[in-house]
CSV table of C-alpha atoms in Angstrom, one decimal:
chain,number,residue,atom,x,y,z
Z,422,UNK,CA,-12.6,-4.1,3.9
Z,423,UNK,CA,-13.2,-2.1,7.0
Z,424,UNK,CA,-9.5,-1.7,7.5
Z,425,UNK,CA,-9.1,-0.4,4.0
Z,426,UNK,CA,-11.8,2.2,4.5
Z,427,UNK,CA,-10.3,3.3,7.8
Z,428,UNK,CA,-6.9,3.7,6.0
Z,429,UNK,CA,-8.3,5.7,3.1
Z,430,UNK,CA,-10.2,8.0,5.5
Z,431,UNK,CA,-7.0,8.6,7.4
Z,432,UNK,CA,-5.2,9.4,4.1
Z,433,UNK,CA,-7.8,11.9,3.1
Z,434,UNK,CA,-7.7,13.6,6.5
Z,435,UNK,CA,-3.9,13.7,7.0
Z,436,UNK,CA,-3.4,14.7,3.3
Z,437,UNK,CA,-6.3,17.1,3.3
Z,438,UNK,CA,-4.2,19.9,1.8
Z,439,UNK,CA,-3.4,17.5,-1.1
Z,440,UNK,CA,-6.3,15.2,-2.0
Z,441,UNK,CA,-9.5,17.0,-0.7
Z,442,UNK,CA,-11.3,20.0,-1.9
Z,443,UNK,CA,-10.4,23.2,-0.1
Z,444,UNK,CA,-11.8,26.7,0.0
Z,445,UNK,CA,-8.5,28.2,1.2
Z,446,UNK,CA,-6.9,28.4,-2.3
Z,447,UNK,CA,-7.8,32.0,-2.9
Z,448,UNK,CA,-5.7,34.7,-4.6
Z,449,UNK,CA,-5.3,38.1,-3.1
Z,450,UNK,CA,-5.9,39.9,-6.4
Z,451,UNK,CA,-5.8,39.7,-10.1
Z,452,UNK,CA,-3.3,37.0,-11.3
Z,453,UNK,CA,-0.2,38.3,-13.0
Z,454,UNK,CA,3.0,36.4,-13.9
Z,455,UNK,CA,6.4,37.6,-15.0
Z,456,UNK,CA,8.3,34.3,-15.3
Z,457,UNK,CA,12.0,33.8,-16.3
Z,458,UNK,CA,11.7,32.4,-19.9
Z,459,UNK,CA,15.4,31.2,-19.7
Z,460,UNK,CA,14.8,28.9,-16.8
Z,461,UNK,CA,14.9,25.3,-17.7
Z,462,UNK,CA,16.1,22.0,-16.2
Z,463,UNK,CA,18.1,19.4,-18.1
Z,464,UNK,CA,17.9,15.8,-17.0
Z,465,UNK,CA,21.1,14.5,-18.6
Z,466,UNK,CA,21.9,10.8,-19.2
Z,467,UNK,CA,24.0,9.9,-16.1
Z,468,UNK,CA,23.6,6.1,-15.3
Z,469,UNK,CA,25.0,4.8,-12.0
Z,470,UNK,CA,25.8,8.2,-10.6
Z,471,UNK,CA,23.3,8.8,-7.7
Z,472,UNK,CA,22.0,6.6,-4.9
Z,473,UNK,CA,18.4,7.4,-3.8
Z,474,UNK,CA,19.0,8.2,-0.1
Z,475,UNK,CA,18.2,11.9,0.3
Z,476,UNK,CA,21.9,13.0,0.4
Z,477,UNK,CA,23.5,15.3,-2.1
Z,478,UNK,CA,27.1,14.2,-2.2
Z,479,UNK,CA,26.7,12.2,-5.4
Z,480,UNK,CA,25.0,15.2,-7.1
Z,481,UNK,CA,28.0,17.5,-6.9
Z,482,UNK,CA,29.0,17.0,-10.6
Z,483,UNK,CA,25.4,17.5,-11.8
Z,484,UNK,CA,24.4,21.0,-12.9
Z,485,UNK,CA,21.2,22.5,-11.6
Z,486,UNK,CA,19.3,25.7,-11.7
Z,487,UNK,CA,18.8,28.1,-8.8
Z,488,UNK,CA,15.3,29.6,-8.3
Z,489,UNK,CA,13.9,32.2,-5.9
Z,490,UNK,CA,11.0,30.9,-3.9
Z,491,UNK,CA,8.0,33.2,-4.0
Z,492,UNK,CA,4.4,32.7,-2.8
Z,493,UNK,CA,2.5,30.6,-5.4
Z,494,UNK,CA,-0.7,32.8,-5.1
Z,495,UNK,CA,1.1,36.1,-5.0
Z,496,UNK,CA,4.6,35.8,-6.7
Z,497,UNK,CA,5.9,39.1,-5.4
Z,498,UNK,CA,9.7,39.2,-4.8
Z,499,UNK,CA,9.0,41.2,-1.7
Z,500,UNK,CA,7.5,38.1,-0.2
Z,501,UNK,CA,10.2,35.6,-1.1
Z,502,UNK,CA,11.2,32.8,1.2
Z,503,UNK,CA,13.8,34.4,3.4
Z,504,UNK,CA,15.8,31.2,4.0
Z,505,UNK,CA,17.4,31.2,0.5
Z,506,UNK,CA,16.9,29.9,-3.0
Z,507,UNK,CA,16.1,26.4,-4.2
Z,508,UNK,CA,18.5,24.5,-6.4
Z,509,UNK,CA,16.8,22.0,-8.7
Z,510,UNK,CA,18.7,19.2,-10.4
Z,511,UNK,CA,17.6,16.2,-12.5
Z,512,UNK,CA,19.1,13.3,-14.4
Z,513,UNK,CA,18.0,10.0,-15.9
Z,514,UNK,CA,19.6,6.6,-16.4
Z,515,UNK,CA,17.5,5.5,-19.4
Z,516,UNK,CA,14.9,3.8,-17.2
Z,517,UNK,CA,14.2,6.2,-14.2
Z,518,UNK,CA,14.3,9.9,-13.8
Z,519,UNK,CA,15.8,11.4,-10.6
Z,520,UNK,CA,15.3,14.8,-8.9
Z,521,UNK,CA,17.3,16.6,-6.2
Z,522,UNK,CA,15.8,19.7,-4.5
Z,523,UNK,CA,18.1,21.7,-2.2
Z,524,UNK,CA,16.9,24.6,-0.1
Z,525,UNK,CA,18.5,26.3,2.9
Z,526,UNK,CA,16.5,26.5,6.1
Z,527,UNK,CA,16.7,26.3,9.8
Z,528,UNK,CA,16.0,22.7,10.9
Z,529,UNK,CA,12.4,22.2,11.8
Z,530,UNK,CA,10.9,18.9,12.6
Z,531,UNK,CA,7.9,17.8,14.7
Z,532,UNK,CA,7.2,14.0,14.6
Z,533,UNK,CA,3.7,13.3,13.3
Z,534,UNK,CA,2.9,16.9,12.5
Z,535,UNK,CA,3.5,17.5,8.8
Z,536,UNK,CA,2.5,21.1,9.0
Z,537,UNK,CA,5.3,21.8,11.4
Z,538,UNK,CA,7.9,20.3,9.0
Z,539,UNK,CA,9.1,21.4,5.6
Z,540,UNK,CA,7.2,19.8,2.7
Z,541,UNK,CA,7.7,19.7,-1.1
Z,542,UNK,CA,5.8,18.8,-4.2
Z,543,UNK,CA,6.5,18.3,-7.9
Z,544,UNK,CA,3.7,19.1,-10.4
Z,545,UNK,CA,3.8,18.1,-14.1
Z,546,UNK,CA,1.6,18.9,-17.1
Z,547,UNK,CA,-0.3,15.9,-18.4
Z,548,UNK,CA,-3.2,17.2,-20.4
Z,549,UNK,CA,-2.4,19.6,-23.3
Z,550,UNK,CA,-4.7,22.3,-21.9
Z,551,UNK,CA,-3.4,22.0,-18.3
Z,552,UNK,CA,-2.0,25.3,-17.0
Z,553,UNK,CA,0.4,25.9,-14.1
Z,554,UNK,CA,-2.0,28.5,-12.7
Z,555,UNK,CA,-4.9,26.9,-10.9
Z,556,UNK,CA,-3.3,23.5,-10.9
Z,557,UNK,CA,-4.5,22.4,-14.3
Z,558,UNK,CA,-7.1,25.2,-14.8
Z,559,UNK,CA,-10.3,23.2,-15.2
Z,560,UNK,CA,-13.3,25.6,-14.6
Z,561,UNK,CA,-15.5,22.9,-13.1
Z,562,UNK,CA,-16.4,23.1,-9.4
Z,563,UNK,CA,-15.5,20.3,-7.0
Z,564,UNK,CA,-18.8,18.6,-7.3
Z,565,UNK,CA,-18.8,18.6,-11.1
Z,566,UNK,CA,-15.1,17.9,-12.0
Z,567,UNK,CA,-14.7,14.5,-13.6
Z,568,UNK,CA,-12.4,12.8,-16.1
Z,569,UNK,CA,-14.9,13.8,-18.8
Z,570,UNK,CA,-15.7,17.3,-17.8
Z,571,UNK,CA,-12.0,18.2,-17.2
Z,572,UNK,CA,-10.4,16.1,-19.9
Z,573,UNK,CA,-7.2,17.7,-21.1
Z,574,UNK,CA,-6.6,19.6,-17.8
Z,575,UNK,CA,-4.8,16.9,-15.9
Z,576,UNK,CA,-1.7,17.5,-13.9
Z,577,UNK,CA,0.4,14.9,-12.1
Z,578,UNK,CA,1.5,15.8,-8.5
Z,579,UNK,CA,4.0,14.1,-6.2
Z,580,UNK,CA,3.7,15.5,-2.6
Z,581,UNK,CA,6.1,14.6,0.3
Z,582,UNK,CA,5.2,15.6,3.8
Z,583,UNK,CA,8.0,14.4,6.1
Z,584,UNK,CA,6.3,14.4,9.5
Z,585,UNK,CA,6.3,10.6,9.6
Z,586,UNK,CA,9.4,10.0,7.5
Z,587,UNK,CA,12.8,9.0,8.9
Z,588,UNK,CA,15.7,10.8,7.2
Z,589,UNK,CA,17.5,8.7,4.6
Z,590,UNK,CA,14.8,6.1,4.4
Z,591,UNK,CA,12.8,5.4,1.3
Z,592,UNK,CA,9.1,6.2,1.1
Z,593,UNK,CA,6.4,6.3,-1.6
Z,594,UNK,CA,5.3,3.3,-3.6
Z,595,UNK,CA,5.1,0.2,-1.4
Z,596,UNK,CA,3.6,-3.3,-1.7
Z,597,UNK,CA,0.7,-2.7,0.6
Z,598,UNK,CA,-0.7,0.5,-0.8
Z,599,UNK,CA,0.1,-0.4,-4.4
Z,600,UNK,CA,-1.7,-3.7,-3.8
Z,601,UNK,CA,-4.9,-1.7,-3.0
Z,602,UNK,CA,-4.6,0.2,-6.3
Z,603,UNK,CA,-4.0,3.8,-5.2
Z,604,UNK,CA,-1.2,6.4,-5.0
Z,605,UNK,CA,-1.1,6.6,-1.2
Z,606,UNK,CA,1.7,6.0,1.2
Z,607,UNK,CA,0.6,5.1,4.7
Z,608,UNK,CA,4.2,5.1,6.0
Z,609,UNK,CA,5.8,8.3,4.9
Z,610,UNK,CA,3.1,10.4,3.2
Z,611,UNK,CA,4.9,10.6,-0.2
Z,612,UNK,CA,1.7,10.7,-2.3
Z,613,UNK,CA,1.2,10.2,-6.0
Z,614,UNK,CA,-1.8,12.3,-7.0
Z,615,UNK,CA,-3.5,14.0,-9.9
Z,616,UNK,CA,-5.6,17.1,-10.2
Z,617,UNK,CA,-7.7,19.2,-12.6
Z,618,UNK,CA,-7.8,22.3,-10.3
Z,619,UNK,CA,-7.0,23.1,-6.7
Z,620,UNK,CA,-10.4,21.9,-5.6
Z,621,UNK,CA,-10.4,18.6,-7.6
Z,622,UNK,CA,-7.4,16.6,-6.4
Z,623,UNK,CA,-7.2,12.9,-5.7
Z,624,UNK,CA,-4.8,10.1,-5.1
Z,625,UNK,CA,-4.0,8.1,-8.2
Z,626,UNK,CA,-6.7,5.5,-8.7
Z,627,UNK,CA,-9.3,7.4,-6.7
Z,628,UNK,CA,-11.9,9.8,-8.2
Z,629,UNK,CA,-15.4,11.1,-8.3
Z,630,UNK,CA,-16.4,8.6,-11.0
Z,631,UNK,CA,-15.2,5.6,-8.9
Z,632,UNK,CA,-11.9,3.9,-8.0
Z,633,UNK,CA,-9.6,2.0,-10.3
Z,634,UNK,CA,-7.5,-0.8,-8.8
Z,635,UNK,CA,-4.9,-0.6,-11.6
Z,636,UNK,CA,-3.3,2.6,-10.2
Z,637,UNK,CA,-0.2,2.7,-8.0
Z,638,UNK,CA,2.3,5.0,-6.5
Z,639,UNK,CA,5.2,5.2,-8.9
Z,640,UNK,CA,7.4,7.5,-6.9
Z,641,UNK,CA,10.1,6.9,-4.3
Z,642,UNK,CA,11.9,9.5,-2.3
Z,643,UNK,CA,14.0,10.4,0.8
Z,644,UNK,CA,15.0,13.5,2.7
Z,645,UNK,CA,18.0,14.8,4.6
Z,646,UNK,CA,19.4,17.9,6.4
Z,647,UNK,CA,23.0,19.0,6.5
Z,648,UNK,CA,23.0,19.4,10.3
Z,649,UNK,CA,22.7,15.6,10.7
Z,650,UNK,CA,25.8,14.1,12.3
Z,651,UNK,CA,25.5,10.4,11.5
Z,652,UNK,CA,25.8,8.6,8.2
Z,653,UNK,CA,25.0,5.2,9.7
Z,654,UNK,CA,21.3,5.7,9.3
Z,655,UNK,CA,18.4,6.8,11.6
Z,656,UNK,CA,15.5,5.0,13.0
Z,657,UNK,CA,12.2,6.5,14.3
Z,658,UNK,CA,13.3,6.4,17.9
Z,659,UNK,CA,16.1,8.9,17.0
Z,660,UNK,CA,13.5,11.7,16.3
Z,661,UNK,CA,13.9,14.7,16.1
Z,662,UNK,CA,17.3,13.8,14.6
Z,663,UNK,CA,18.8,17.2,15.1
Z,664,UNK,CA,18.4,20.4,17.1
Z,665,UNK,CA,15.6,22.7,16.2
Z,666,UNK,CA,16.7,26.0,14.6
Z,667,UNK,CA,20.1,24.7,13.4
Z,668,UNK,CA,21.1,26.4,10.2
Z,669,UNK,CA,21.7,24.2,7.2
Z,670,UNK,CA,20.2,22.8,4.0
Z,671,UNK,CA,17.3,20.5,3.4
Z,672,UNK,CA,17.6,17.9,0.7
Z,673,UNK,CA,14.8,16.1,-1.0
Z,674,UNK,CA,15.6,13.3,-3.5
Z,675,UNK,CA,13.0,11.5,-5.7
Z,676,UNK,CA,12.9,9.0,-8.6
Z,677,UNK,CA,10.2,7.6,-10.9
Z,678,UNK,CA,10.2,5.4,-14.0
Z,679,UNK,CA,10.3,7.5,-17.2
Z,680,UNK,CA,7.2,5.6,-18.3
Z,681,UNK,CA,4.5,4.1,-16.1
Z,682,UNK,CA,1.6,1.6,-16.5
Z,683,UNK,CA,-0.9,4.4,-16.1
Z,684,UNK,CA,-4.0,4.1,-18.4
Z,685,UNK,CA,-6.1,6.8,-16.6
Z,686,UNK,CA,-4.3,9.9,-17.8
Z,687,UNK,CA,-3.0,10.6,-14.2
Z,688,UNK,CA,0.8,10.2,-14.7
Z,689,UNK,CA,3.1,12.3,-16.8
Z,690,UNK,CA,5.0,10.2,-19.3
Z,691,UNK,CA,8.6,11.1,-20.1
Z,692,UNK,CA,10.3,10.5,-23.4
Z,693,UNK,CA,14.1,10.6,-24.0
Z,694,UNK,CA,15.0,13.5,-26.3
Z,695,UNK,CA,11.8,15.4,-25.5
Z,696,UNK,CA,10.7,18.1,-23.1
Z,697,UNK,CA,8.0,18.2,-20.4
Z,698,UNK,CA,6.6,21.0,-18.2
Z,699,UNK,CA,6.8,21.0,-14.5
Z,700,UNK,CA,7.1,23.1,-11.3
Z,701,UNK,CA,8.2,22.7,-7.7
Z,702,UNK,CA,6.4,23.8,-4.5
Z,703,UNK,CA,7.9,24.2,-1.0
Z,704,UNK,CA,6.1,24.6,2.3
Z,705,UNK,CA,7.9,25.8,5.5
Z,706,UNK,CA,6.7,26.6,9.0
Z,707,UNK,CA,7.9,30.2,8.9
Z,708,UNK,CA,8.5,31.6,12.4
Z,709,UNK,CA,7.4,28.2,13.8
Z,710,UNK,CA,3.8,28.6,12.5
Z,711,UNK,CA,2.2,25.6,10.8
Z,712,UNK,CA,1.9,26.0,7.1
Z,713,UNK,CA,-1.5,25.7,5.3
Z,714,UNK,CA,-2.3,24.1,1.9
Z,715,UNK,CA,-2.2,27.1,-0.3
Z,716,UNK,CA,0.5,28.9,1.6
Z,717,UNK,CA,3.4,27.4,-0.4
Z,718,UNK,CA,6.3,28.9,-2.3
Z,719,UNK,CA,7.0,28.0,-5.9
Z,720,UNK,CA,10.1,28.2,-8.2
Z,721,UNK,CA,8.2,30.0,-10.9
Z,722,UNK,CA,4.8,31.4,-11.7
Z,723,UNK,CA,4.6,29.3,-14.8
Z,724,UNK,CA,5.7,26.0,-16.1
Z,725,UNK,CA,9.4,25.3,-16.2
Z,726,UNK,CA,10.7,23.2,-19.2
Z,727,UNK,CA,12.3,19.8,-18.3
Z,728,UNK,CA,14.5,18.4,-21.0
Z,729,UNK,CA,15.1,14.6,-20.8
Z,730,UNK,CA,18.4,14.5,-22.8
Z,731,UNK,CA,19.6,11.8,-25.2
Z,732,UNK,CA,22.3,9.5,-24.0
Z,733,UNK,CA,25.9,10.2,-24.9
Z,734,UNK,CA,26.1,7.2,-27.2
Z,735,UNK,CA,23.0,8.5,-29.1
Z,736,UNK,CA,24.5,11.9,-29.3
Z,737,UNK,CA,27.8,10.6,-30.7
Z,738,UNK,CA,26.0,8.4,-33.2
Z,739,UNK,CA,23.9,11.3,-34.3
Z,740,UNK,CA,27.0,13.5,-34.6
Z,741,UNK,CA,28.8,10.7,-36.5
Z,742,UNK,CA,25.9,10.2,-38.8
Z,743,UNK,CA,25.8,14.0,-39.4
Z,744,UNK,CA,29.5,14.1,-40.0
Z,745,UNK,CA,29.3,11.1,-42.4
Z,746,UNK,CA,26.5,12.9,-44.3
Z,747,UNK,CA,28.6,16.1,-44.5
Z,748,UNK,CA,31.6,14.2,-45.8
Z,749,UNK,CA,29.5,12.5,-48.4
Z,750,UNK,CA,27.9,15.8,-49.5
Z,751,UNK,CA,31.4,17.4,-49.8
Z,752,UNK,CA,32.7,14.5,-51.9
Z,753,UNK,CA,29.7,14.6,-54.2
Z,754,UNK,CA,30.2,18.3,-54.7
Z,755,UNK,CA,33.9,17.8,-55.4
Z,756,UNK,CA,33.1,15.1,-58.0
Z,757,UNK,CA,30.5,17.4,-59.6
Z,758,UNK,CA,33.1,20.3,-59.9
Z,759,UNK,CA,35.7,17.9,-61.3
Z,760,UNK,CA,33.2,16.5,-63.9
Z,761,UNK,CA,32.2,20.0,-64.9
Z,762,UNK,CA,35.9,21.1,-65.4
Z,763,UNK,CA,36.6,17.9,-67.4
Z,764,UNK,CA,33.6,18.7,-69.6
Z,765,UNK,CA,34.8,22.2,-70.2
Z,766,UNK,CA,38.3,20.9,-71.1
Z,767,UNK,CA,37.0,18.3,-73.5
Z,768,UNK,CA,34.7,20.9,-75.1
Z,769,UNK,CA,37.5,23.3,-75.7
Z,770,UNK,CA,39.7,20.7,-77.1
Z,771,UNK,CA,37.1,19.6,-79.6
Z,772,UNK,CA,36.5,23.2,-80.6
Z,773,UNK,CA,40.2,23.7,-81.4
Z,774,UNK,CA,40.5,20.4,-83.3
Z,775,UNK,CA,37.9,21.6,-85.9
Z,776,UNK,CA,40.6,23.9,-87.5
Z,777,UNK,CA,42.7,20.9,-88.6
Z,778,UNK,CA,42.1,19.9,-92.3
Z,779,UNK,CA,41.0,16.4,-93.2
Z,780,UNK,CA,43.5,14.3,-95.1
Z,781,UNK,CA,42.2,11.2,-96.7
Z,782,UNK,CA,44.3,8.2,-95.8
Z,783,UNK,CA,44.9,7.1,-99.4
Z,784,UNK,CA,46.9,10.4,-99.9
Z,785,UNK,CA,49.3,9.6,-97.2
């Protein structure tokens, strides 16, 4: 038990920007947002296409959307991330949903120091009242926010800090941490969390009302950089894996089941053929300076729609069903027109026949 307490304390300290209240999340002025209403991501049905290894080669045929990265607390285009834009791609295989994030940037890595390395997060709307702004938007303070007082404001967050993660290796949900019933990751700091506002954030399964051992980390992910020269795989002793300052592209790849076993309203649940709302955040040590929790960039100042598309078979069946209905409707209309014409003909024929005199048969 003592070991568990020590680990959880370490998680809270190392992930302080993620799972602990903070007073640094302050905006510079009145909030305003001019989001791109046409931006949306389509997670198409593409089974057996990608391998979860952080590399983007197998994503080349998957369409994505390019977003400018602007400060989350002050989305002014004058303060955009100078390294380039972020490309976001998604797909699903009927069981899991996959995400690929691509962003240009000079290679930066400092083993064991997350804030000297790039970091990313995905945030999803869970509660119907949850807003992008203020990470859910519950008005309660950090000492009063609970699952009751903030009901309906839940957001689901996956956060990956790569300071202890070896490129190309999988992190996230693992037997040890899931066995303890929380969304932590002691190996690579790919956390599964939830929030009601920036000051009320917790690992899945942990909260102000007590812990629940049924929770787990449902995410898995890996990272890569285009400057890497090996494809055989890295180990921790190979750190820092590339030369600092090398130009290239960072890749972050993630997956999660469409549906999870969550019963605490802490995970977003995806449904095929329906849309969800999400956003992407990016931290980077600009000019070599460590980033801080609220100093992240975002792809939008509001939710971005995520469409989990129907499978091609379902689409074809639906189209075939619609076509069959159209044919049946056209045939029924044709029969109706023919019947009407026959009725007119018979009516006319009867009318003309009335002019013929009747001759009794005994006169013939």
